[in-house]
PDB file of C-alpha atoms in Angstrom:
ATOM      1  CA  ASP F  95      54.101 154.179 115.137  1.00  0.00           C
ATOM      2  CA  VAL F  96      54.489 151.106 112.989  1.00  0.00           C
ATOM      3  CA  LYS F  97      52.747 151.498 109.700  1.00  0.00           C
ATOM      4  CA  VAL F  98      51.753 148.650 107.434  1.00  0.00           C
ATOM      5  CA  THR F  99      50.100 149.730 104.206  1.00  0.00           C
ATOM      6  CA  GLN F 100      48.409 147.727 101.494  1.00  0.00           C
ATOM      7  CA  SER F 101      48.104 148.855  97.898  1.00  0.00           C
ATOM      8  CA  SER F 102      44.318 148.730  97.624  1.00  0.00           C
ATOM      9  CA  ARG F 103      41.357 148.638 100.028  1.00  0.00           C
ATOM     10  CA  TYR F 104      39.000 147.178  97.438  1.00  0.00           C
ATOM     11  CA  LEU F 105      39.790 145.270  94.263  1.00  0.00           C
ATOM     12  CA  VAL F 106      37.563 143.617  91.667  1.00  0.00           C
ATOM     13  CA  LYS F 107      39.108 141.188  89.199  1.00  0.00           C
ATOM     14  CA  ARG F 108      37.914 138.635  86.681  1.00  0.00           C
ATOM     15  CA  THR F 109      38.489 134.903  86.777  1.00  0.00           C
ATOM     16  CA  GLY F 110      41.836 134.013  85.237  1.00  0.00           C
ATOM     17  CA  GLU F 111      43.443 137.404  85.763  1.00  0.00           C
ATOM     18  CA  LYS F 112      46.834 137.717  87.441  1.00  0.00           C
ATOM     19  CA  VAL F 113      46.468 139.734  90.637  1.00  0.00           C
ATOM     20  CA  PHE F 114      49.148 141.494  92.651  1.00  0.00           C
ATOM     21  CA  LEU F 115      48.571 142.591  96.233  1.00  0.00           C
ATOM     22  CA  GLU F 116      51.327 144.700  97.725  1.00  0.00           C
ATOM     23  CA  CYS F 117      52.245 145.333 101.329  1.00  0.00           C
ATOM     24  CA  VAL F 118      54.783 147.810 102.663  1.00  0.00           C
ATOM     25  CA  GLN F 119      55.994 148.293 106.236  1.00  0.00           C
ATOM     26  CA  ASP F 120      58.151 151.104 107.521  1.00  0.00           C
ATOM     27  CA  MET F 121      59.631 149.650 110.714  1.00  0.00           C
ATOM     28  CA  ASP F 122      62.438 147.491 109.363  1.00  0.00           C
ATOM     29  CA  HIS F 123      60.656 144.290 110.405  1.00  0.00           C
ATOM     30  CA  GLU F 124      62.222 141.017 109.289  1.00  0.00           C
ATOM     31  CA  ASN F 125      58.988 139.020 109.298  1.00  0.00           C
ATOM     32  CA  MET F 126      56.090 139.641 106.962  1.00  0.00           C
ATOM     33  CA  PHE F 127      52.888 137.635 106.581  1.00  0.00           C
ATOM     34  CA  TRP F 128      49.956 137.292 104.222  1.00  0.00           C
ATOM     35  CA  TYR F 129      46.611 136.078 105.581  1.00  0.00           C
ATOM     36  CA  ARG F 130      43.153 135.665 104.221  1.00  0.00           C
ATOM     37  CA  GLN F 131      40.087 136.138 106.369  1.00  0.00           C
ATOM     38  CA  ASP F 132      36.793 134.422 105.648  1.00  0.00           C
ATOM     39  CA  PRO F 133      33.589 134.389 107.727  1.00  0.00           C
ATOM     40  CA  GLY F 134      33.552 131.554 110.224  1.00  0.00           C
ATOM     41  CA  LEU F 135      37.124 130.524 109.442  1.00  0.00           C
ATOM     42  CA  GLY F 136      39.147 133.321 110.992  1.00  0.00           C
ATOM     43  CA  LEU F 137      42.517 134.361 109.649  1.00  0.00           C
ATOM     44  CA  ARG F 138      44.546 131.737 107.875  1.00  0.00           C
ATOM     45  CA  LEU F 139      48.194 132.073 106.927  1.00  0.00           C
ATOM     46  CA  ILE F 140      48.967 131.931 103.221  1.00  0.00           C
ATOM     47  CA  TYR F 141      52.702 132.677 103.210  1.00  0.00           C
ATOM     48  CA  PHE F 142      55.327 133.963 105.583  1.00  0.00           C
ATOM     49  CA  SER F 143      58.674 135.612 104.870  1.00  0.00           C
ATOM     50  CA  TYR F 144      61.416 135.943 107.474  1.00  0.00           C
ATOM     51  CA  ASP F 145      63.948 137.764 105.304  1.00  0.00           C
ATOM     52  CA  VAL F 146      64.487 139.164 101.839  1.00  0.00           C
ATOM     53  CA  LYS F 147      63.997 136.461  99.205  1.00  0.00           C
ATOM     54  CA  MET F 148      63.034 133.955 101.914  1.00  0.00           C
ATOM     55  CA  LYS F 149      59.552 132.500 102.123  1.00  0.00           C
ATOM     56  CA  GLU F 150      57.709 129.730 103.844  1.00  0.00           C
ATOM     57  CA  LYS F 151      54.336 128.215 103.026  1.00  0.00           C
ATOM     58  CA  GLY F 152      51.537 128.756 105.459  1.00  0.00           C
ATOM     59  CA  ASP F 153      48.383 126.717 105.903  1.00  0.00           C
ATOM     60  CA  ILE F 154      46.744 127.527 102.550  1.00  0.00           C
ATOM     61  CA  PRO F 155      49.399 128.371  99.920  1.00  0.00           C
ATOM     62  CA  GLU F 156      47.688 126.701  96.958  1.00  0.00           C
ATOM     63  CA  GLY F 157      46.915 129.152  94.163  1.00  0.00           C
ATOM     64  CA  TYR F 158      49.196 131.832  95.595  1.00  0.00           C
ATOM     65  CA  SER F 159      52.829 132.851  95.327  1.00  0.00           C
ATOM     66  CA  VAL F 160      54.823 135.611  97.002  1.00  0.00           C
ATOM     67  CA  SER F 161      57.762 137.853  96.339  1.00  0.00           C
ATOM     68  CA  ARG F 162      60.054 139.679  98.728  1.00  0.00           C
ATOM     69  CA  GLU F 163      62.788 141.507  96.871  1.00  0.00           C
ATOM     70  CA  LYS F 164      63.147 144.292  99.446  1.00  0.00           C
ATOM     71  CA  LYS F 165      62.846 144.099 103.196  1.00  0.00           C
ATOM     72  CA  GLU F 166      59.983 146.555 103.429  1.00  0.00           C
ATOM     73  CA  ARG F 167      57.803 145.069 100.684  1.00  0.00           C
ATOM     74  CA  PHE F 168      55.989 141.747 100.475  1.00  0.00           C
ATOM     75  CA  SER F 169      53.807 140.944  97.484  1.00  0.00           C
ATOM     76  CA  LEU F 170      51.089 138.323  97.182  1.00  0.00           C
ATOM     77  CA  ILE F 171      50.408 137.038  93.677  1.00  0.00           C
ATOM     78  CA  LEU F 172      47.357 135.199  92.442  1.00  0.00           C
ATOM     79  CA  GLU F 173      48.620 133.642  89.217  1.00  0.00           C
ATOM     80  CA  SER F 174      45.146 132.952  87.848  1.00  0.00           C
ATOM     81  CA  ALA F 175      42.410 134.329  90.073  1.00  0.00           C
ATOM     82  CA  SER F 176      39.424 132.134  90.825  1.00  0.00           C
ATOM     83  CA  THR F 177      36.099 132.912  92.474  1.00  0.00           C
ATOM     84  CA  ASN F 178      37.053 130.947  95.593  1.00  0.00           C
ATOM     85  CA  GLN F 179      39.831 133.466  96.176  1.00  0.00           C
ATOM     86  CA  THR F 180      37.276 136.173  96.869  1.00  0.00           C
ATOM     87  CA  SER F 181      38.195 137.190 100.398  1.00  0.00           C
ATOM     88  CA  MET F 182      39.717 139.799 102.690  1.00  0.00           C
ATOM     89  CA  TYR F 183      43.515 139.745 102.480  1.00  0.00           C
ATOM     90  CA  LEU F 184      45.565 141.059 105.375  1.00  0.00           C
ATOM     91  CA  CYS F 185      49.267 141.705 105.549  1.00  0.00           C
ATOM     92  CA  ALA F 186      51.228 141.848 108.806  1.00  0.00           C
ATOM     93  CA  SER F 187      54.798 142.356 109.941  1.00  0.00           C
ATOM     94  CA  SER F 188      56.843 141.777 113.071  1.00  0.00           C
ATOM     95  CA  LEU F 189      60.364 141.737 114.361  1.00  0.00           C
ATOM     96  CA  ARG F 190      62.009 138.328 114.383  1.00  0.00           C
ATOM     97  CA  TYR F 191      62.130 136.403 117.639  1.00  0.00           C
ATOM     98  CA  ARG F 192      65.233 137.344 119.632  1.00  0.00           C
ATOM     99  CA  GLY F 193      64.590 135.971 123.069  1.00  0.00           C
ATOM    100  CA  ARG F 194      61.148 137.506 123.246  1.00  0.00           C
ATOM    101  CA  TYR F 195      58.082 137.204 121.071  1.00  0.00           C
ATOM    102  CA  ASN F 196      57.102 140.277 119.140  1.00  0.00           C
ATOM    103  CA  GLU F 197      53.597 141.306 118.246  1.00  0.00           C
ATOM    104  CA  GLN F 198      52.408 141.428 114.676  1.00  0.00           C
ATOM    105  CA  PHE F 199      51.208 144.702 113.178  1.00  0.00           C
ATOM    106  CA  PHE F 200      48.485 144.497 110.574  1.00  0.00           C
ATOM    107  CA  GLY F 201      47.646 146.459 107.473  1.00  0.00           C
ATOM    108  CA  PRO F 202      44.116 147.754 106.718  1.00  0.00           C
ATOM    109  CA  GLY F 203      43.262 144.803 104.468  1.00  0.00           C
ATOM    110  CA  THR F 204      42.316 144.418 100.814  1.00  0.00           C
ATOM    111  CA  ARG F 205      38.849 143.125 100.015  1.00  0.00           C
ATOM    112  CA  LEU F 206      39.241 141.206  96.776  1.00  0.00           C
ATOM    113  CA  THR F 207      36.274 140.131  94.688  1.00  0.00           C
ATOM    114  CA  VAL F 208      36.844 137.749  91.787  1.00  0.00           C
ATOM    115  CA  LEU F 209      33.971 137.666  89.292  1.00  0.00           C
TER     116      LEU F 209
ATOM    117  CA  LYS E  10      46.524 119.699 116.023  1.00  0.00           C
ATOM    118  CA  ASN E  11      47.040 123.174 117.470  1.00  0.00           C
ATOM    119  CA  GLU E  12      43.632 124.731 117.972  1.00  0.00           C
ATOM    120  CA  VAL E  13      42.214 127.948 119.343  1.00  0.00           C
ATOM    121  CA  GLU E  14      38.598 128.308 120.424  1.00  0.00           C
ATOM    122  CA  GLN E  15      36.785 131.467 121.392  1.00  0.00           C
ATOM    123  CA  SER E  16      33.506 131.986 123.161  1.00  0.00           C
ATOM    124  CA  PRO E  17      31.003 133.374 122.744  1.00  0.00           C
ATOM    125  CA  GLN E  18      30.849 133.826 118.971  1.00  0.00           C
ATOM    126  CA  ASN E  19      28.465 136.750 119.359  1.00  0.00           C
ATOM    127  CA  LEU E  20      27.801 138.961 122.357  1.00  0.00           C
ATOM    128  CA  THR E  21      25.332 141.809 122.711  1.00  0.00           C
ATOM    129  CA  ALA E  22      25.308 143.905 125.870  1.00  0.00           C
ATOM    130  CA  GLN E  23      24.051 147.204 127.210  1.00  0.00           C
ATOM    131  CA  GLU E  24      26.367 150.158 127.574  1.00  0.00           C
ATOM    132  CA  GLY E  25      28.125 150.056 130.932  1.00  0.00           C
ATOM    133  CA  GLU E  26      28.109 146.281 131.320  1.00  0.00           C
ATOM    134  CA  PHE E  27      31.201 144.257 132.198  1.00  0.00           C
ATOM    135  CA  ILE E  28      32.235 142.119 129.230  1.00  0.00           C
ATOM    136  CA  THR E  29      34.190 138.857 129.218  1.00  0.00           C
ATOM    137  CA  ILE E  30      35.448 137.060 126.115  1.00  0.00           C
ATOM    138  CA  ASN E  31      37.145 133.705 126.478  1.00  0.00           C
ATOM    139  CA  CYS E  32      39.894 131.908 124.572  1.00  0.00           C
ATOM    140  CA  SER E  33      41.021 128.307 125.044  1.00  0.00           C
ATOM    141  CA  TYR E  34      43.840 126.520 123.280  1.00  0.00           C
ATOM    142  CA  SER E  35      44.843 122.911 122.906  1.00  0.00           C
ATOM    143  CA  VAL E  36      48.547 122.726 123.760  1.00  0.00           C
ATOM    144  CA  GLY E  37      51.213 124.815 125.434  1.00  0.00           C
ATOM    145  CA  ILE E  38      51.916 128.193 123.877  1.00  0.00           C
ATOM    146  CA  SER E  39      54.691 130.743 123.921  1.00  0.00           C
ATOM    147  CA  ALA E  40      52.528 133.867 123.661  1.00  0.00           C
ATOM    148  CA  LEU E  41      48.929 134.971 123.144  1.00  0.00           C
ATOM    149  CA  HIS E  42      47.580 138.035 121.325  1.00  0.00           C
ATOM    150  CA  TRP E  43      44.268 139.772 121.743  1.00  0.00           C
ATOM    151  CA  LEU E  44      43.329 141.704 118.617  1.00  0.00           C
ATOM    152  CA  GLN E  45      40.496 144.078 117.742  1.00  0.00           C
ATOM    153  CA  GLN E  46      38.916 144.509 114.320  1.00  0.00           C
ATOM    154  CA  HIS E  47      36.366 147.233 113.579  1.00  0.00           C
ATOM    155  CA  PRO E  48      33.918 146.804 110.667  1.00  0.00           C
ATOM    156  CA  GLY E  49      35.704 147.279 107.361  1.00  0.00           C
ATOM    157  CA  GLY E  50      38.883 148.080 109.201  1.00  0.00           C
ATOM    158  CA  GLY E  51      42.240 146.591 109.814  1.00  0.00           C
ATOM    159  CA  ILE E  52      43.309 144.720 112.914  1.00  0.00           C
ATOM    160  CA  VAL E  53      44.807 146.378 115.961  1.00  0.00           C
ATOM    161  CA  SER E  54      46.835 144.525 118.558  1.00  0.00           C
ATOM    162  CA  LEU E  55      45.432 145.088 122.062  1.00  0.00           C
ATOM    163  CA  PHE E  56      47.689 142.863 124.139  1.00  0.00           C
ATOM    164  CA  MET E  57      50.387 140.276 123.854  1.00  0.00           C
ATOM    165  CA  LEU E  58      50.966 138.200 126.959  1.00  0.00           C
ATOM    166  CA  SER E  59      52.575 134.958 128.014  1.00  0.00           C
ATOM    167  CA  SER E  60      51.671 134.947 131.709  1.00  0.00           C
ATOM    168  CA  GLY E  61      49.648 136.810 134.322  1.00  0.00           C
ATOM    169  CA  LYS E  62      47.604 139.866 133.532  1.00  0.00           C
ATOM    170  CA  LYS E  63      47.834 143.097 131.539  1.00  0.00           C
ATOM    171  CA  LYS E  64      45.672 146.215 131.738  1.00  0.00           C
ATOM    172  CA  HIS E  65      45.231 149.094 129.337  1.00  0.00           C
ATOM    173  CA  GLY E  66      42.522 151.609 130.152  1.00  0.00           C
ATOM    174  CA  ARG E  67      39.224 149.724 130.429  1.00  0.00           C
ATOM    175  CA  LEU E  68      40.674 146.551 128.920  1.00  0.00           C
ATOM    176  CA  ILE E  69      42.152 143.719 130.962  1.00  0.00           C
ATOM    177  CA  ALA E  70      43.665 140.508 129.624  1.00  0.00           C
ATOM    178  CA  THR E  71      44.482 137.495 131.762  1.00  0.00           C
ATOM    179  CA  ILE E  72      46.062 134.166 130.959  1.00  0.00           C
ATOM    180  CA  ASN E  73      46.157 130.896 132.907  1.00  0.00           C
ATOM    181  CA  ILE E  74      48.937 128.775 131.435  1.00  0.00           C
ATOM    182  CA  GLN E  75      48.020 125.626 133.406  1.00  0.00           C
ATOM    183  CA  GLU E  76      44.380 125.740 132.273  1.00  0.00           C
ATOM    184  CA  LYS E  77      45.302 126.853 128.717  1.00  0.00           C
ATOM    185  CA  HIS E  78      42.836 129.691 128.902  1.00  0.00           C
ATOM    186  CA  SER E  79      42.791 133.446 128.476  1.00  0.00           C
ATOM    187  CA  SER E  80      40.099 136.069 129.025  1.00  0.00           C
ATOM    188  CA  LEU E  81      39.628 139.582 127.740  1.00  0.00           C
ATOM    189  CA  HIS E  82      37.549 141.843 129.966  1.00  0.00           C
ATOM    190  CA  ILE E  83      36.070 145.230 129.164  1.00  0.00           C
ATOM    191  CA  THR E  84      34.872 147.348 132.056  1.00  0.00           C
ATOM    192  CA  ALA E  85      32.202 150.055 131.650  1.00  0.00           C
ATOM    193  CA  SER E  86      31.555 149.019 128.051  1.00  0.00           C
ATOM    194  CA  HIS E  87      30.784 151.679 125.464  1.00  0.00           C
ATOM    195  CA  PRO E  88      29.268 151.509 121.964  1.00  0.00           C
ATOM    196  CA  ARG E  89      32.691 152.337 120.494  1.00  0.00           C
ATOM    197  CA  ASP E  90      33.897 148.988 121.906  1.00  0.00           C
ATOM    198  CA  SER E  91      31.689 147.267 119.318  1.00  0.00           C
ATOM    199  CA  ALA E  92      34.061 145.238 117.170  1.00  0.00           C
ATOM    200  CA  VAL E  93      35.294 141.721 116.522  1.00  0.00           C
ATOM    201  CA  TYR E  94      37.788 140.539 119.127  1.00  0.00           C
ATOM    202  CA  ILE E  95      40.249 137.892 118.016  1.00  0.00           C
ATOM    203  CA  CYS E  96      42.476 135.640 120.085  1.00  0.00           C
ATOM    204  CA  ALA E  97      45.676 134.430 118.422  1.00  0.00           C
ATOM    205  CA  VAL E  98      48.387 132.194 119.859  1.00  0.00           C
ATOM    206  CA  LYS E  99      51.976 131.319 119.066  1.00  0.00           C
ATOM    207  CA  PHE E 100      52.628 127.600 119.401  1.00  0.00           C
ATOM    208  CA  GLY E 101      56.386 128.039 119.736  1.00  0.00           C
ATOM    209  CA  ASN E 102      57.383 129.604 116.417  1.00  0.00           C
ATOM    210  CA  GLU E 103      56.930 132.881 114.554  1.00  0.00           C
ATOM    211  CA  LYS E 104      53.447 132.085 113.284  1.00  0.00           C
ATOM    212  CA  LEU E 105      50.086 132.784 114.874  1.00  0.00           C
ATOM    213  CA  THR E 106      47.043 130.512 114.992  1.00  0.00           C
ATOM    214  CA  PHE E 107      43.797 132.477 115.202  1.00  0.00           C
ATOM    215  CA  GLY E 108      40.438 131.924 116.809  1.00  0.00           C
ATOM    216  CA  THR E 109      37.371 132.718 114.729  1.00  0.00           C
ATOM    217  CA  GLY E 110      36.588 135.859 116.689  1.00  0.00           C
ATOM    218  CA  THR E 111      33.866 137.192 118.978  1.00  0.00           C
ATOM    219  CA  ARG E 112      31.532 139.821 117.556  1.00  0.00           C
ATOM    220  CA  LEU E 113      30.706 142.295 120.333  1.00  0.00           C
ATOM    221  CA  THR E 114      27.850 144.774 120.031  1.00  0.00           C
ATOM    222  CA  ILE E 115      27.288 147.358 122.759  1.00  0.00           C
ATOM    223  CA  ILE E 116      23.861 148.975 122.706  1.00  0.00           C
ATOM    224  CA  PRO E 117      23.547 152.564 123.990  1.00  0.00           C
TER     225      PRO E 117
END
């Protein structure tokens, strides 16, 4: 079974703090994704990585950065957390497209509260 | 703009009822996911399909490419089916665009 794990289920931080959210997958997937999920808005893509050290902005990258130094690990960084970044953060991974589309596998999510 | 719409937003039904959740999208797609999210939990992929119909246990997913529409059906619904069901589509690349979800509650 594919396993995608996230470093924390719940996190409380203060405004201005630097926040790291980590995601690890164990199935050698090339693609990794960070989403945030807010009521009424659904999941929105923050950043996407298709290989080590490669990244692509999603729909809402402002206020976030990412790091992918190893294939299995994809980190989301909030350089200076703000209250409007309070949300559920979900990581996902998938194989790269090779003639067929591959489903994404999701982690359990991190509920981040910024006070 | 590539859009995904789900209906209904909320659905409450009695145990045993046949459930249908709908998903419509604006332009041609390469694949469509149906996902399930339990309260406080992560997201599980139920189906990925690009044509026709798929069945897994009491769950059935259909897609009509010409009408740009997909449905998720649950037969003999059970309280453990209570969850948020999310439709997500690929508009030709690696990324997914998500609907806002349908919250299903099955009453015993």
